């Protein structure tokens, strides 16, 4: 830092620091540490961009206040997007024990419901959900346009819900 830069920064600080600090305090709801950091960062920006302080471009104080406001907004946005740590004395829930008998009954129920669907509805669900094919892949295998696969899937799922409801399956 040259002697001239140091004098400029000192003059800037002497003339505007008190008002800038009061402004920063309002921006950070009275948090003195954050206000001091905000003033420091604002003055650092002024030092790095001396062309912004040219009086012909406007008020120096206005530039400082605007810069401080923008820095406060940026800091608030960074804090609001962070996910905080969660501390708890409780242990997480143990994983559910998978009951193989219940799973077998569910599989049988779904197979029975699928058998009650029309062949076109059943084949589109088998291709997309059980075989894991994309709409384009299912369309190619079934020999129909992708839009047809989408609409058949929509109506097949509606029909499957109705059939399962008729069978007494809820949820």
GROMACS .gro file of N, CA and C in nm:
model
  513
    1UNK      N    1   0.086  -0.116   0.000
    1UNK     CA    2   0.000   0.000   0.000
    1UNK      C    3   0.091   0.123   0.000
    2UNK      N    4   0.066   0.209  -0.094
    2UNK     CA    5   0.148   0.330  -0.102
    2UNK      C    6   0.106   0.428   0.007
    3UNK      N    7   0.192   0.528   0.028
    3UNK     CA    8   0.163   0.630   0.129
    3UNK      C    9   0.038   0.709   0.093
    4UNK      N   10   0.022   0.735  -0.038
    4UNK     CA   11  -0.097   0.808  -0.085
    4UNK      C   12  -0.225   0.726  -0.059
    5UNK      N   13  -0.219   0.593  -0.086
    5UNK     CA   14  -0.334   0.505  -0.061
    5UNK      C   15  -0.370   0.503   0.087
    6UNK      N   16  -0.269   0.497   0.171
    6UNK     CA   17  -0.293   0.495   0.315
    6UNK      C   18  -0.358   0.625   0.361
    7UNK      N   19  -0.313   0.738   0.308
    7UNK     CA   20  -0.372   0.867   0.343
    7UNK      C   21  -0.518   0.874   0.296
    8UNK      N   22  -0.542   0.825   0.175
    8UNK     CA   23  -0.678   0.825   0.121
    8UNK      C   24  -0.771   0.741   0.208
    9UNK      N   25  -0.724   0.625   0.245
    9UNK     CA   26  -0.805   0.536   0.328
    9UNK      C   27  -0.830   0.598   0.465
   10UNK      N   28  -0.727   0.660   0.523
   10UNK     CA   29  -0.743   0.727   0.652
   10UNK      C   30  -0.845   0.840   0.643
   11UNK      N   31  -0.836   0.919   0.537
   11UNK     CA   32  -0.929   1.031   0.519
   11UNK      C   33  -1.072   0.978   0.499
   12UNK      N   34  -1.084   0.873   0.421
   12UNK     CA   35  -1.214   0.811   0.398
   12UNK      C   36  -1.274   0.762   0.529
   13UNK      N   37  -1.189   0.697   0.608
   13UNK     CA   38  -1.234   0.645   0.737
   13UNK      C   39  -1.274   0.759   0.830
   14UNK      N   40  -1.189   0.859   0.840
   14UNK     CA   41  -1.217   0.971   0.932
   14UNK      C   42  -1.347   1.043   0.896
   15UNK      N   43  -1.373   1.058   0.767
   15UNK     CA   44  -1.490   1.135   0.724
   15UNK      C   45  -1.619   1.054   0.727
   16UNK      N   46  -1.613   0.923   0.700
   16UNK     CA   47  -1.737   0.848   0.679
   16UNK      C   48  -1.758   0.729   0.774
   17UNK      N   49  -1.657   0.689   0.849
   17UNK     CA   50  -1.667   0.564   0.927
   17UNK      C   51  -1.780   0.568   1.030
   18UNK      N   52  -1.795   0.679   1.100
   18UNK     CA   53  -1.898   0.686   1.204
   18UNK      C   54  -2.039   0.670   1.146
   19UNK      N   55  -2.067   0.743   1.040
   19UNK     CA   56  -2.199   0.734   0.975
   19UNK      C   57  -2.217   0.596   0.911
   20UNK      N   58  -2.110   0.544   0.854
   20UNK     CA   59  -2.117   0.412   0.790
   20UNK      C   60  -2.143   0.303   0.894
   21UNK      N   61  -2.079   0.317   1.011
   21UNK     CA   62  -2.100   0.219   1.118
   21UNK      C   63  -2.245   0.224   1.168
   22UNK      N   64  -2.299   0.343   1.184
   22UNK     CA   65  -2.439   0.356   1.227
   22UNK      C   66  -2.533   0.293   1.124
   23UNK      N   67  -2.504   0.316   0.998
   23UNK     CA   68  -2.584   0.256   0.889
   23UNK      C   69  -2.572   0.104   0.893
   24UNK      N   70  -2.450   0.055   0.911
   24UNK     CA   71  -2.426  -0.090   0.916
   24UNK      C   72  -2.498  -0.154   1.035
   25UNK      N   73  -2.499  -0.085   1.148
   25UNK     CA   74  -2.570  -0.138   1.266
   25UNK      C   75  -2.718  -0.158   1.236
   26UNK      N   76  -2.778  -0.063   1.165
   26UNK     CA   77  -2.919  -0.077   1.128
   26UNK      C   78  -2.937  -0.195   1.032
   27UNK      N   79  -2.842  -0.213   0.942
   27UNK     CA   80  -2.855  -0.320   0.843
   27UNK      C   81  -2.847  -0.459   0.905
   28UNK      N   82  -2.771  -0.471   1.014
   28UNK     CA   83  -2.751  -0.602   1.077
   28UNK      C   84  -2.824  -0.613   1.211
   29UNK      N   85  -2.926  -0.532   1.228
   29UNK     CA   86  -3.011  -0.538   1.348
   29UNK      C   87  -2.934  -0.527   1.479
   30UNK      N   88  -2.836  -0.437   1.481
   30UNK     CA   89  -2.765  -0.409   1.606
   30UNK      C   90  -2.650  -0.501   1.640
   31UNK      N   91  -2.616  -0.593   1.554
   31UNK     CA   92  -2.504  -0.684   1.580
   31UNK      C   93  -2.373  -0.608   1.554
   32UNK      N   94  -2.306  -0.569   1.664
   32UNK     CA   95  -2.187  -0.483   1.653
   32UNK      C   96  -2.073  -0.549   1.574
   33UNK      N   97  -2.050  -0.677   1.598
   33UNK     CA   98  -1.942  -0.746   1.528
   33UNK      C   99  -1.967  -0.750   1.378
   34UNK      N  100  -2.088  -0.784   1.340
   34UNK     CA  101  -2.119  -0.789   1.197
   34UNK      C  102  -2.115  -0.650   1.137
   35UNK      N  103  -2.155  -0.548   1.212
   35UNK     CA  104  -2.149  -0.411   1.162
   35UNK      C  105  -2.004  -0.368   1.139
   36UNK      N  106  -1.916  -0.403   1.233
   36UNK     CA  107  -1.773  -0.370   1.216
   36UNK      C  108  -1.716  -0.441   1.093
   37UNK      N  109  -1.751  -0.568   1.077
   37UNK     CA  110  -1.706  -0.642   0.959
   37UNK      C  111  -1.757  -0.579   0.831
   38UNK      N  112  -1.880  -0.534   0.834
   38UNK     CA  113  -1.942  -0.471   0.717
   38UNK      C  114  -1.870  -0.341   0.682
   39UNK      N  115  -1.838  -0.259   0.782
   39UNK     CA  116  -1.765  -0.134   0.758
   39UNK      C  117  -1.627  -0.165   0.701
   40UNK      N  118  -1.561  -0.263   0.761
   40UNK     CA  119  -1.427  -0.299   0.715
   40UNK      C  120  -1.429  -0.345   0.570
   41UNK      N  121  -1.523  -0.432   0.536
   41UNK     CA  122  -1.533  -0.483   0.398
   41UNK      C  123  -1.569  -0.371   0.301
   42UNK      N  124  -1.655  -0.279   0.344
   42UNK     CA  125  -1.693  -0.167   0.258
   42UNK      C  126  -1.573  -0.078   0.229
   43UNK      N  127  -1.496  -0.046   0.334
   43UNK     CA  128  -1.377   0.037   0.314
   43UNK      C  129  -1.271  -0.035   0.231
   44UNK      N  130  -1.263  -0.166   0.247
   44UNK     CA  131  -1.170  -0.244   0.164
   44UNK      C  132  -1.211  -0.237   0.017
   45UNK      N  133  -1.340  -0.246  -0.009
   45UNK     CA  134  -1.389  -0.232  -0.147
   45UNK      C  135  -1.356  -0.094  -0.202
   46UNK      N  136  -1.372   0.007  -0.120
   46UNK     CA  137  -1.341   0.144  -0.163
   46UNK      C  138  -1.193   0.155  -0.198
   47UNK      N  139  -1.108   0.095  -0.116
   47UNK     CA  140  -0.964   0.100  -0.141
   47UNK      C  141  -0.929   0.026  -0.270
   48UNK      N  142  -0.997  -0.088  -0.295
   48UNK     CA  143  -0.970  -0.166  -0.416
   48UNK      C  144  -1.026  -0.101  -0.542
   49UNK      N  145  -1.125  -0.017  -0.528
   49UNK     CA  146  -1.190   0.048  -0.643
   49UNK      C  147  -1.193   0.199  -0.623
   50UNK      N  148  -1.076   0.262  -0.624
   50UNK     CA  149  -1.072   0.408  -0.599
   50UNK      C  150  -1.146   0.488  -0.706
   51UNK      N  151  -1.163   0.432  -0.826
   51UNK     CA  152  -1.236   0.503  -0.932
   51UNK      C  153  -1.381   0.527  -0.893
   52UNK      N  154  -1.435   0.443  -0.806
   52UNK     CA  155  -1.573   0.459  -0.761
   52UNK      C  156  -1.591   0.579  -0.670
   53UNK      N  157  -1.481   0.628  -0.615
   53UNK     CA  158  -1.488   0.737  -0.519
   53UNK      C  159  -1.471   0.874  -0.585
   54UNK      N  160  -1.466   0.877  -0.716
   54UNK     CA  161  -1.453   1.003  -0.787
   54UNK      C  162  -1.581   1.085  -0.765
   55UNK      N  163  -1.569   1.207  -0.708
   55UNK     CA  164  -1.688   1.289  -0.680
   55UNK      C  165  -1.770   1.319  -0.805
   56UNK      N  166  -1.710   1.314  -0.922
   56UNK     CA  167  -1.786   1.340  -1.045
   56UNK      C  168  -1.886   1.227  -1.072
   57UNK      N  169  -1.864   1.109  -1.013
   57UNK     CA  170  -1.954   0.994  -1.033
   57UNK      C  171  -2.068   0.994  -0.931
   58UNK      N  172  -2.061   1.082  -0.834
   58UNK     CA  173  -2.165   1.089  -0.733
   58UNK      C  174  -2.105   1.097  -0.595
   59UNK      N  175  -2.192   1.099  -0.497
   59UNK     CA  176  -2.150   1.112  -0.358
   59UNK      C  177  -2.073   0.990  -0.311
   60UNK      N  178  -1.959   1.015  -0.245
   60UNK     CA  179  -1.878   0.906  -0.192
   60UNK      C  180  -1.956   0.833  -0.083
   61UNK      N  181  -2.023   0.910   0.003
   61UNK     CA  182  -2.099   0.848   0.112
   61UNK      C  183  -2.211   0.760   0.056
   62UNK      N  184  -2.275   0.805  -0.048
   62UNK     CA  185  -2.381   0.727  -0.111
   62UNK      C  186  -2.326   0.594  -0.162
   63UNK      N  187  -2.209   0.600  -0.225
   63UNK     CA  188  -2.146   0.476  -0.276
   63UNK      C  189  -2.114   0.383  -0.160
   64UNK      N  190  -2.060   0.438  -0.050
   64UNK     CA  191  -2.025   0.356   0.066
   64UNK      C  192  -2.150   0.291   0.127
   65UNK      N  193  -2.257   0.369   0.142
   65UNK     CA  194  -2.380   0.316   0.201
   65UNK      C  195  -2.441   0.209   0.111
   66UNK      N  196  -2.439   0.230  -0.017
   66UNK     CA  197  -2.495   0.132  -0.112
   66UNK      C  198  -2.412   0.004  -0.109
   67UNK      N  199  -2.280   0.020  -0.107
   67UNK     CA  200  -2.193  -0.098  -0.102
   67UNK      C  201  -2.216  -0.176   0.027
   68UNK      N  202  -2.228  -0.106   0.139
   68UNK     CA  203  -2.254  -0.173   0.267
   68UNK      C  204  -2.387  -0.247   0.263
   69UNK      N  205  -2.488  -0.184   0.207
   69UNK     CA  206  -2.619  -0.247   0.196
   69UNK      C  207  -2.611  -0.374   0.111
   70UNK      N  208  -2.543  -0.366  -0.003
   70UNK     CA  209  -2.530  -0.483  -0.090
   70UNK      C  210  -2.453  -0.595  -0.021
   71UNK      N  211  -2.348  -0.561   0.054
   71UNK     CA  212  -2.272  -0.663   0.127
   71UNK      C  213  -2.359  -0.728   0.234
   72UNK      N  214  -2.441  -0.648   0.302
   72UNK     CA  215  -2.530  -0.703   0.405
   72UNK      C  216  -2.632  -0.798   0.343
   73UNK      N  217  -2.687  -0.760   0.229
   73UNK     CA  218  -2.783  -0.847   0.160
   73UNK      C  219  -2.717  -0.977   0.118
   74UNK      N  220  -2.596  -0.968   0.061
   74UNK     CA  221  -2.523  -1.088   0.019
   74UNK      C  222  -2.496  -1.181   0.138
   75UNK      N  223  -2.456  -1.123   0.251
   75UNK     CA  224  -2.429  -1.203   0.371
   75UNK      C  225  -2.557  -1.270   0.421
   76UNK      N  226  -2.668  -1.194   0.420
   76UNK     CA  227  -2.795  -1.252   0.463
   76UNK      C  228  -2.835  -1.369   0.373
   77UNK      N  229  -2.818  -1.352   0.243
   77UNK     CA  230  -2.853  -1.460   0.150
   77UNK      C  231  -2.768  -1.583   0.173
   78UNK      N  232  -2.638  -1.563   0.198
   78UNK     CA  233  -2.551  -1.678   0.224
   78UNK      C  234  -2.595  -1.752   0.350
   79UNK      N  235  -2.627  -1.675   0.456
   79UNK     CA  236  -2.670  -1.738   0.582
   79UNK      C  237  -2.803  -1.810   0.566
   80UNK      N  238  -2.894  -1.753   0.489
   80UNK     CA  239  -3.027  -1.812   0.479
   80UNK      C  240  -3.029  -1.937   0.394
   81UNK      N  241  -2.927  -1.959   0.311
   81UNK     CA  242  -2.926  -2.080   0.228
   81UNK      C  243  -2.848  -2.193   0.293
   82UNK      N  244  -2.776  -2.165   0.400
   82UNK     CA  245  -2.701  -2.270   0.468
   82UNK      C  246  -2.796  -2.359   0.546
   83UNK      N  247  -2.765  -2.486   0.544
   83UNK     CA  248  -2.842  -2.580   0.624
   83UNK      C  249  -2.766  -2.598   0.754
   84UNK      N  250  -2.832  -2.568   0.863
   84UNK     CA  251  -2.768  -2.580   0.993
   84UNK      C  252  -2.762  -2.724   1.039
   85UNK      N  253  -2.671  -2.747   1.132
   85UNK     CA  254  -2.662  -2.881   1.190
   85UNK      C  255  -2.778  -2.902   1.286
   86UNK      N  256  -2.822  -3.023   1.292
   86UNK     CA  257  -2.931  -3.057   1.383
   86UNK      C  258  -2.874  -3.145   1.493
   87UNK      N  259  -2.889  -3.098   1.617
   87UNK     CA  260  -2.843  -3.176   1.731
   87UNK      C  261  -2.963  -3.228   1.806
   88UNK      N  262  -2.956  -3.353   1.845
   88UNK     CA  263  -3.066  -3.412   1.919
   88UNK      C  264  -3.011  -3.518   2.013
   89UNK      N  265  -3.080  -3.537   2.122
   89UNK     CA  266  -3.042  -3.642   2.216
   89UNK      C  267  -3.108  -3.775   2.180
   90UNK      N  268  -3.204  -3.769   2.088
   90UNK     CA  269  -3.276  -3.889   2.050
   90UNK      C  270  -3.204  -3.960   1.937
   91UNK      N  271  -3.202  -4.090   1.946
   91UNK     CA  272  -3.144  -4.169   1.838
   91UNK      C  273  -3.243  -4.175   1.722
   92UNK      N  274  -3.192  -4.187   1.599
   92UNK     CA  275  -3.285  -4.198   1.487
   92UNK      C  276  -3.368  -4.326   1.498
   93UNK      N  277  -3.482  -4.323   1.434
   93UNK     CA  278  -3.571  -4.439   1.436
   93UNK      C  279  -3.499  -4.559   1.375
   94UNK      N  280  -3.515  -4.677   1.436
   94UNK     CA  281  -3.453  -4.796   1.375
   94UNK      C  282  -3.524  -4.828   1.243
   95UNK      N  283  -3.452  -4.886   1.151
   95UNK     CA  284  -3.516  -4.919   1.023
   95UNK      C  285  -3.627  -5.020   1.045
   96UNK      N  286  -3.730  -5.008   0.962
   96UNK     CA  287  -3.843  -5.100   0.974
   96UNK      C  288  -3.797  -5.242   0.938
   97UNK      N  289  -3.847  -5.336   1.014
   97UNK     CA  290  -3.819  -5.476   0.984
   97UNK      C  291  -3.912  -5.517   0.870
   98UNK      N  292  -3.852  -5.568   0.765
   98UNK     CA  293  -3.930  -5.607   0.649
   98UNK      C  294  -3.990  -5.745   0.675
   99UNK      N  295  -4.120  -5.750   0.671
   99UNK     CA  296  -4.190  -5.875   0.690
   99UNK      C  297  -4.208  -5.940   0.553
  100UNK      N  298  -4.138  -6.049   0.531
  100UNK     CA  299  -4.141  -6.116   0.401
  100UNK      C  300  -4.281  -6.167   0.366
  101UNK      N  301  -4.356  -6.209   0.465
  101UNK     CA  302  -4.492  -6.258   0.438
  101UNK      C  303  -4.580  -6.142   0.389
  102UNK      N  304  -4.566  -6.026   0.455
  102UNK     CA  305  -4.644  -5.910   0.413
  102UNK      C  306  -4.603  -5.866   0.272
  103UNK      N  307  -4.475  -5.874   0.246
  103UNK     CA  308  -4.426  -5.837   0.112
  103UNK      C  309  -4.482  -5.930   0.005
  104UNK      N  310  -4.489  -6.056   0.036
  104UNK     CA  311  -4.543  -6.154  -0.059
  104UNK      C  312  -4.691  -6.127  -0.085
  105UNK      N  313  -4.766  -6.093   0.020
  105UNK     CA  314  -4.908  -6.063   0.004
  105UNK      C  315  -4.926  -5.938  -0.082
  106UNK      N  316  -4.843  -5.837  -0.058
  106UNK     CA  317  -4.849  -5.715  -0.139
  106UNK      C  318  -4.821  -5.746  -0.286
  107UNK      N  319  -4.720  -5.827  -0.312
  107UNK     CA  320  -4.685  -5.863  -0.449
  107UNK      C  321  -4.801  -5.938  -0.516
  108UNK      N  322  -4.862  -6.030  -0.442
  108UNK     CA  323  -4.975  -6.105  -0.496
  108UNK      C  324  -5.092  -6.010  -0.527
  109UNK      N  325  -5.117  -5.915  -0.435
  109UNK     CA  326  -5.227  -5.820  -0.453
  109UNK      C  327  -5.205  -5.733  -0.576
  110UNK      N  328  -5.085  -5.684  -0.594
  110UNK     CA  329  -5.054  -5.600  -0.710
  110UNK      C  330  -5.064  -5.682  -0.838
  111UNK      N  331  -5.015  -5.806  -0.835
  111UNK     CA  332  -5.024  -5.893  -0.954
  111UNK      C  333  -5.170  -5.919  -0.990
  112UNK      N  334  -5.252  -5.943  -0.892
  112UNK     CA  335  -5.395  -5.966  -0.915
  112UNK      C  336  -5.460  -5.841  -0.974
  113UNK      N  337  -5.423  -5.721  -0.919
  113UNK     CA  338  -5.479  -5.596  -0.970
  113UNK      C  339  -5.434  -5.572  -1.113
  114UNK      N  340  -5.308  -5.602  -1.144
  114UNK     CA  341  -5.258  -5.585  -1.281
  114UNK      C  342  -5.333  -5.677  -1.378
  115UNK      N  343  -5.364  -5.799  -1.333
  115UNK     CA  344  -5.438  -5.893  -1.419
  115UNK      C  345  -5.578  -5.844  -1.451
  116UNK      N  346  -5.634  -5.759  -1.367
  116UNK     CA  347  -5.768  -5.706  -1.390
  116UNK      C  348  -5.768  -5.587  -1.487
  117UNK      N  349  -5.650  -5.536  -1.520
  117UNK     CA  350  -5.641  -5.424  -1.615
  117UNK      C  351  -5.650  -5.474  -1.758
  118UNK      N  352  -5.677  -5.384  -1.850
  118UNK     CA  353  -5.676  -5.421  -1.991
  118UNK      C  354  -5.532  -5.454  -2.032
  119UNK      N  355  -5.515  -5.535  -2.136
  119UNK     CA  356  -5.379  -5.572  -2.179
  119UNK      C  357  -5.292  -5.450  -2.213
  120UNK      N  358  -5.349  -5.347  -2.276
  120UNK     CA  359  -5.268  -5.229  -2.311
  120UNK      C  360  -5.222  -5.153  -2.187
  121UNK      N  361  -5.310  -5.143  -2.088
  121UNK     CA  362  -5.271  -5.076  -1.964
  121UNK      C  363  -5.168  -5.158  -1.888
  122UNK      N  364  -5.188  -5.288  -1.882
  122UNK     CA  365  -5.096  -5.374  -1.810
  122UNK      C  366  -4.957  -5.371  -1.873
  123UNK      N  367  -4.950  -5.380  -2.007
  123UNK     CA  368  -4.818  -5.386  -2.072
  123UNK      C  369  -4.740  -5.255  -2.057
  124UNK      N  370  -4.810  -5.141  -2.057
  124UNK     CA  371  -4.737  -5.014  -2.042
  124UNK      C  372  -4.683  -5.001  -1.899
  125UNK      N  373  -4.759  -5.046  -1.799
  125UNK     CA  374  -4.710  -5.041  -1.662
  125UNK      C  375  -4.593  -5.137  -1.640
  126UNK      N  376  -4.602  -5.254  -1.699
  126UNK     CA  377  -4.493  -5.351  -1.686
  126UNK      C  378  -4.366  -5.295  -1.750
  127UNK      N  379  -4.378  -5.237  -1.867
  127UNK     CA  380  -4.260  -5.182  -1.936
  127UNK      C  381  -4.197  -5.068  -1.856
  128UNK      N  382  -4.280  -4.975  -1.812
  128UNK     CA  383  -4.227  -4.853  -1.747
  128UNK      C  384  -4.187  -4.875  -1.601
  129UNK      N  385  -4.268  -4.950  -1.526
  129UNK     CA  386  -4.240  -4.961  -1.383
  129UNK      C  387  -4.164  -5.086  -1.345
  130UNK      N  388  -4.199  -5.198  -1.404
  130UNK     CA  389  -4.131  -5.321  -1.365
  130UNK      C  390  -4.003  -5.345  -1.443
  131UNK      N  391  -4.002  -5.307  -1.569
  131UNK     CA  392  -3.881  -5.323  -1.649
  131UNK      C  393  -3.790  -5.200  -1.638
  132UNK      N  394  -3.844  -5.090  -1.587
  132UNK     CA  395  -3.764  -4.969  -1.566
  132UNK      C  396  -3.728  -4.897  -1.695
  133UNK      N  397  -3.807  -4.914  -1.797
  133UNK     CA  398  -3.776  -4.850  -1.924
  133UNK      C  399  -3.828  -4.707  -1.927
  134UNK      N  400  -3.758  -4.622  -2.004
  134UNK     CA  401  -3.803  -4.484  -2.022
  134UNK      C  402  -3.923  -4.485  -2.115
  135UNK      N  403  -3.987  -4.370  -2.127
  135UNK     CA  404  -4.102  -4.358  -2.216
  135UNK      C  405  -4.061  -4.393  -2.359
  136UNK      N  406  -3.947  -4.341  -2.402
  136UNK     CA  407  -3.899  -4.367  -2.539
  136UNK      C  408  -3.871  -4.516  -2.561
  137UNK      N  409  -3.808  -4.580  -2.462
  137UNK     CA  410  -3.778  -4.723  -2.475
  137UNK      C  411  -3.906  -4.805  -2.477
  138UNK      N  412  -3.999  -4.771  -2.388
  138UNK     CA  413  -4.127  -4.844  -2.385
  138UNK      C  414  -4.202  -4.825  -2.515
  139UNK      N  415  -4.200  -4.703  -2.569
  139UNK     CA  416  -4.268  -4.676  -2.696
  139UNK      C  417  -4.209  -4.761  -2.807
  140UNK      N  418  -4.078  -4.771  -2.810
  140UNK     CA  419  -4.011  -4.852  -2.913
  140UNK      C  420  -4.048  -5.000  -2.899
  141UNK      N  421  -4.047  -5.052  -2.778
  141UNK     CA  422  -4.079  -5.194  -2.756
  141UNK      C  423  -4.226  -5.225  -2.785
  142UNK      N  424  -4.315  -5.127  -2.755
  142UNK     CA  425  -4.457  -5.151  -2.776
  142UNK      C  426  -4.503  -5.112  -2.916
  143UNK      N  427  -4.418  -5.041  -2.989
  143UNK     CA  428  -4.452  -5.001  -3.126
  143UNK      C  429  -4.557  -4.891  -3.132
  144UNK      N  430  -4.553  -4.801  -3.033
  144UNK     CA  431  -4.648  -4.689  -3.030
  144UNK      C  432  -4.568  -4.560  -3.007
  145UNK      N  433  -4.627  -4.444  -3.036
  145UNK     CA  434  -4.557  -4.317  -3.011
  145UNK      C  435  -4.539  -4.292  -2.860
  146UNK      N  436  -4.438  -4.213  -2.825
  146UNK     CA  437  -4.415  -4.182  -2.683
  146UNK      C  438  -4.535  -4.116  -2.616
  147UNK      N  439  -4.606  -4.031  -2.688
  147UNK     CA  440  -4.724  -3.967  -2.631
  147UNK      C  441  -4.830  -4.069  -2.591
  148UNK      N  442  -4.841  -4.175  -2.669
  148UNK     CA  443  -4.936  -4.281  -2.637
  148UNK      C  444  -4.895  -4.353  -2.510
  149UNK      N  445  -4.765  -4.376  -2.494
  149UNK     CA  446  -4.715  -4.440  -2.371
  149UNK      C  447  -4.749  -4.353  -2.251
  150UNK      N  448  -4.730  -4.222  -2.264
  150UNK     CA  449  -4.760  -4.132  -2.152
  150UNK      C  450  -4.907  -4.134  -2.116
  151UNK      N  451  -4.994  -4.125  -2.216
  151UNK     CA  452  -5.137  -4.124  -2.185
  151UNK      C  453  -5.183  -4.259  -2.133
  152UNK      N  454  -5.132  -4.368  -2.190
  152UNK     CA  455  -5.171  -4.500  -2.140
  152UNK      C  456  -5.125  -4.518  -1.996
  153UNK      N  457  -5.005  -4.468  -1.965
  153UNK     CA  458  -4.955  -4.479  -1.828
  153UNK      C  459  -5.045  -4.403  -1.732
  154UNK      N  460  -5.085  -4.284  -1.772
  154UNK     CA  461  -5.174  -4.203  -1.689
  154UNK      C  462  -5.305  -4.277  -1.661
  155UNK      N  463  -5.368  -4.325  -1.766
  155UNK     CA  464  -5.497  -4.394  -1.749
  155UNK      C  465  -5.480  -4.530  -1.683
  156UNK      N  466  -5.368  -4.596  -1.707
  156UNK     CA  467  -5.343  -4.726  -1.643
  156UNK      C  468  -5.328  -4.709  -1.492
  157UNK      N  469  -5.259  -4.604  -1.449
  157UNK     CA  470  -5.243  -4.581  -1.305
  157UNK      C  471  -5.377  -4.546  -1.240
  158UNK      N  472  -5.459  -4.469  -1.311
  158UNK     CA  473  -5.593  -4.439  -1.258
  158UNK      C  474  -5.673  -4.567  -1.243
  159UNK      N  475  -5.669  -4.653  -1.346
  159UNK     CA  476  -5.742  -4.780  -1.341
  159UNK      C  477  -5.689  -4.869  -1.230
  160UNK      N  478  -5.557  -4.872  -1.213
  160UNK     CA  479  -5.496  -4.955  -1.109
  160UNK      C  480  -5.541  -4.908  -0.970
  161UNK      N  481  -5.548  -4.777  -0.949
  161UNK     CA  482  -5.597  -4.725  -0.821
  161UNK      C  483  -5.740  -4.771  -0.795
  162UNK      N  484  -5.823  -4.763  -0.898
  162UNK     CA  485  -5.963  -4.806  -0.882
  162UNK      C  486  -5.972  -4.954  -0.850
  163UNK      N  487  -5.896  -5.035  -0.921
  163UNK     CA  488  -5.899  -5.180  -0.898
  163UNK      C  489  -5.851  -5.211  -0.756
  164UNK      N  490  -5.743  -5.145  -0.714
  164UNK     CA  491  -5.693  -5.170  -0.578
  164UNK      C  492  -5.796  -5.126  -0.473
  165UNK      N  493  -5.865  -5.015  -0.499
  165UNK     CA  494  -5.971  -4.970  -0.406
  165UNK      C  495  -6.082  -5.073  -0.400
  166UNK      N  496  -6.121  -5.129  -0.515
  166UNK     CA  497  -6.225  -5.232  -0.518
  166UNK      C  498  -6.181  -5.356  -0.441
  167UNK      N  499  -6.050  -5.381  -0.440
  167UNK     CA  500  -5.998  -5.498  -0.369
  167UNK      C  501  -5.982  -5.469  -0.218
  168UNK      N  502  -6.011  -5.343  -0.177
  168UNK     CA  503  -6.003  -5.310  -0.036
  168UNK      C  504  -5.867  -5.256   0.008
  169UNK      N  505  -5.779  -5.229  -0.088
  169UNK     CA  506  -5.647  -5.175  -0.053
  169UNK      C  507  -5.662  -5.024  -0.040
  170UNK      N  508  -5.616  -4.972   0.073
  170UNK     CA  509  -5.623  -4.826   0.096
  170UNK      C  510  -5.483  -4.772   0.111
  171UNK      N  511  -5.473  -4.638   0.098
  171UNK     CA  512  -5.345  -4.571   0.121
  171UNK      C  513  -5.273  -4.554  -0.001
   0.00000   0.00000   0.00000
